[in-house]
Amino acid sequence: MDLQRLSIKLFAEPNYDVKQPEFVPIFHSWIQKQKIKDHLLIDVADYKHVPEGPGILLVAHEGNYSTDESEGEPGLLYQRKRFLEGSLTERLNTVLKAALQAVELLEQEPYLKERIRFDRNHFQVISNDRLNLPNTEQSHEFMHSSLSEAAKGFFCHEQFTLTRRESDKDRYSVSVKSSIPS
Amino acid sequence: MKNWKEQLSAEIPADWGKEIDIFETQIELRKLGKLDEKIFAETRLRRGVYGQRYDNGQRHDGVETRELAYPSGLFKGPETVWDAPGMLRIKIPFGGVTPDQLDVLAEVAEEYSNGILHVTTRQDFQFHYVHIEETPDIMRRLAAVGITTREACGNSIRNITACPTAGVCSGESFDVTPYAKALADFLLGHPDCQDFGRKVKIAFSGCQSEACGLVMMHDIGAIAVKKTLKGKEVHGFSYYVGGGLGTVPYQAKLFDSFLPPEELLPITQAIARVFGRLGEKRNRATARLKFLVAKLGIDEFRRLVLEERAILPEDARWTSFLDELPAYGETPLKSSVELDESKPQPEGFAEWYHTNVKAQKQPGYSVATVALPLGDLSSDQTRKLAEVARKYVGESVRTTVEQNFVLRWVSEADLPDLYQDLRRIGLSDSGANTIVDVTACPGTDTCKLGISSSRGLAEELHTRLAEKSFQMDEAVRNLRIKVSGCFNSCGQHHVADIGFFGNSRTLNGYKVPHFQVVLGGQWKENAGAFGMPIGAVPSKRIPEVVNRITDHYVLNRKLQESFLDFTARIGKQELRSLIENLMKNAPAHEESPEFYHDWGDTREFTLGDRGTGECAGEVVTSTEFDLADAEREVFEAQLELEKKNYMLADALAYQSMLGASRTLIKQQYFDVPEPPDIVVNEFTKRFVDTKLFFDKYAQGKFARYLLNRHQHGPVPADPDSVHQLIDQAQLFIDAAHACYSRLPENTLS
Ligand code: SF4
């Protein structure tokens, strides 16, 4: 299956202490320096007024980054919008890598240092394709091996859980959690 | 792999499906270079696919304007890069949307956009950051639930709007909904509506006195009226034409005081034909219907339309919808039960009830407004709102021109539970339809034409006003604030009690975002009066403008005096004196760099993203001074208009344009003499013929304001004509500021 529109969310650790407006100048400076590899960074959009919304959006040609607060869980969401190449595992690796890049940059931001860390034991994969990957057990079975491969690469071990979110109106989405705290 | 085309083929109306397939092919043809980019641009606009800021492939990043190196090198219109993410506008006739439609809108926003639905000031939805290749599938998914994007943009009949409380409002003559729907269905894709020079906006209102339909600012507007004929009540419409906001607003003119329902569709069709045939095509700046009506005069326009009407071939659809009228109506989901006020209510309920709930004409039912900050809500909220609607009201949901939703037919006893459910999904903000509920166009966030950040300002005002709304005087609380990012008025600033539109000025050698303060607009009476600018104030000082004006109103109004009457009584001179010192004395850039940024943006302010050239040159003090003088004259023209000294007001407005153009000429020809003929000749030679004065998008429109006045002499001595000339003079001066900031240094010769 030629699955394309994939998203990854990495979650902020609980001692997270950054207000949404603080991301605005940071994202503008990333655009100035085109800081994210393989991405054309375009603009910043502010949605902090939307409760549990995308927060501050960094728009890129290849995909958008947002300081997402959906379900009350702050994190960094990478939403892939342009074509992904390779096998499904390779595509998952590509989006994971893109998300990780931004997370590392945020953690290294001198202005934010010490105030934001991201949990490397947990990530969420979302498919923005309800037609080809509905939120069903069948889809979960289909995704299982590729997700496991990608998770193995991410955690560098094989002890993790893949839990599908079950609300039928949601997109297919999986919580991937390491069983070994790092 | 499945695809939406096959998946939904049985659910999409055949003609809609075919149109979407054709559009998909046109996308491919354009990619292959086999479809001209100008033709493709209008094609996609007529499918609701609109450009966004930075789609010209460049952006000022706070340091300099840099190229955005999009990969494909293709264009989807003149100066519009193919790969740049864009906007998709979705038509919602009369704002009526069902929970099932909301579910699909939420899914689509999530999968292809950014998970945000934006409600516009014309009851549409907009998605941003959408890639053009994905729009056919989005259209199919929407079409399968009865939603079209066709003619949401472009030179076409745009979304037909109507009061969101139509059918349930105690003040209405009758429910305009089925008429608005019939007209929208009839005109969608109609062959007589395909050859316009500009867009046509149509609105319906259930009564004359309230605001909801905003008929007077529309190209075509219908207000429900009824009368008794031979002892029988009959329905009809006060039918208006030729209104519009835009750079210079026009009040609509009465076409027919009682248009019978069976004539609603054919007369509108006849207008479309006359407009298609006689409306301006080459010059976009004068192509709206309002210009044609003004040029011909309402009587001649009416004569031509009636002549056309007489020869229209008969169409069964003109009246077929009337047969279904008796059966039309909404069935409430729940039976009406009164609110038990003796029961303890949830925290915040009383305030929300006060501002967001309005009793329906049907006893025991209410309309509840779901206030959206900046017209935005997330996909997740949208889905949950659909669930809330299913639980309390079924299908009775509408969007509003104030960028909110209304839930109709809420049984009053359910209101506390409804409030609690809305609170759980972050949609229980109180203050709907009050000063807190600030409306804004997209402005510099996403609009290519935006000058200042209308959304940034609106959010700031909302936050500050919400904090003190509890202790606010009731008269202030009921005012409306509306913000546009530029003179084009998409934020409807002309009809607000306090309106703002974005512009810029050069202060201390830096460009500074400003807003013109517009007072004197009337929201009620279907947007019965348009405001006028009283002065441009730096963006960061606008909250103080609101404080000063509202405080002055509270302290000095007469008993029960409305804000409109108050501002008219005290006059523009006094109002301007309240804000005068905010217009000058900018802090040094080194001391307050944030003064030189726009709201919500940490970049140095620039007009470069709008496409106009940049100049960080030194300020020539005498030039600023001269332009300020021209501004003073246009203000004095307003004062004379207030005093009904129309001829003097006309002369002052004209003089202000001459003064501003002379200021520009002096950059190249310092000793330019004063006689108007010489000034206009020099101005034409140096700034019009060379296009130096041209706005990137409005082109030579503003220059023509001076040239027309000079060529044709004084405008008629009536309030409308003089009002329009003064508006033009203000825009001319704004353009002179912009032109001056673009002029290279050392142009003196
Ligand atoms: S008023 Fe100006 S900035 Fe606002 S949406 Fe319209 S054109 Fe854009």
Coordinates of C-alpha atoms in Angstrom, one line a residue, chain B residues 60 106 112 157 161 189 261 303 327 382 385 419 432 460 488 512 539 542 556 657 679 681 689 723 737:
Chain B
H60 CA 11.1 38.7 4.3
A106 CA -13.0 18.1 10.5
Y112 CA -4.9 17.9 4.2
I157 CA -21.6 34.6 -7.4
T161 CA -25.4 34.7 3.2
G189 CA -22.7 27.5 -12.2
P261 CA -40.9 35.8 -4.4
R303 CA -34.8 50.0 -16.6
A327 CA -43.5 22.1 3.8
T382 CA -15.4 20.4 15.4
L385 CA -19.2 20.2 18.5
Y419 CA -22.9 25.0 28.4
A432 CA -20.5 36.6 21.8
E460 CA -4.6 41.3 21.6
N488 CA -9.9 46.0 1.2
V512 CA 5.9 50.9 11.3
S539 CA -0.5 49.1 15.8
I542 CA -4.4 50.6 19.2
N556 CA -19.6 61.9 28.2
M657 CA -4.7 64.7 -3.0
V679 CA 0.7 69.3 -10.4
N681 CA 0.5 66.9 -15.3
D689 CA 3.2 56.9 -16.6
H723 CA -18.1 60.6 1.5
H737 CA 3.1 57.2 1.9

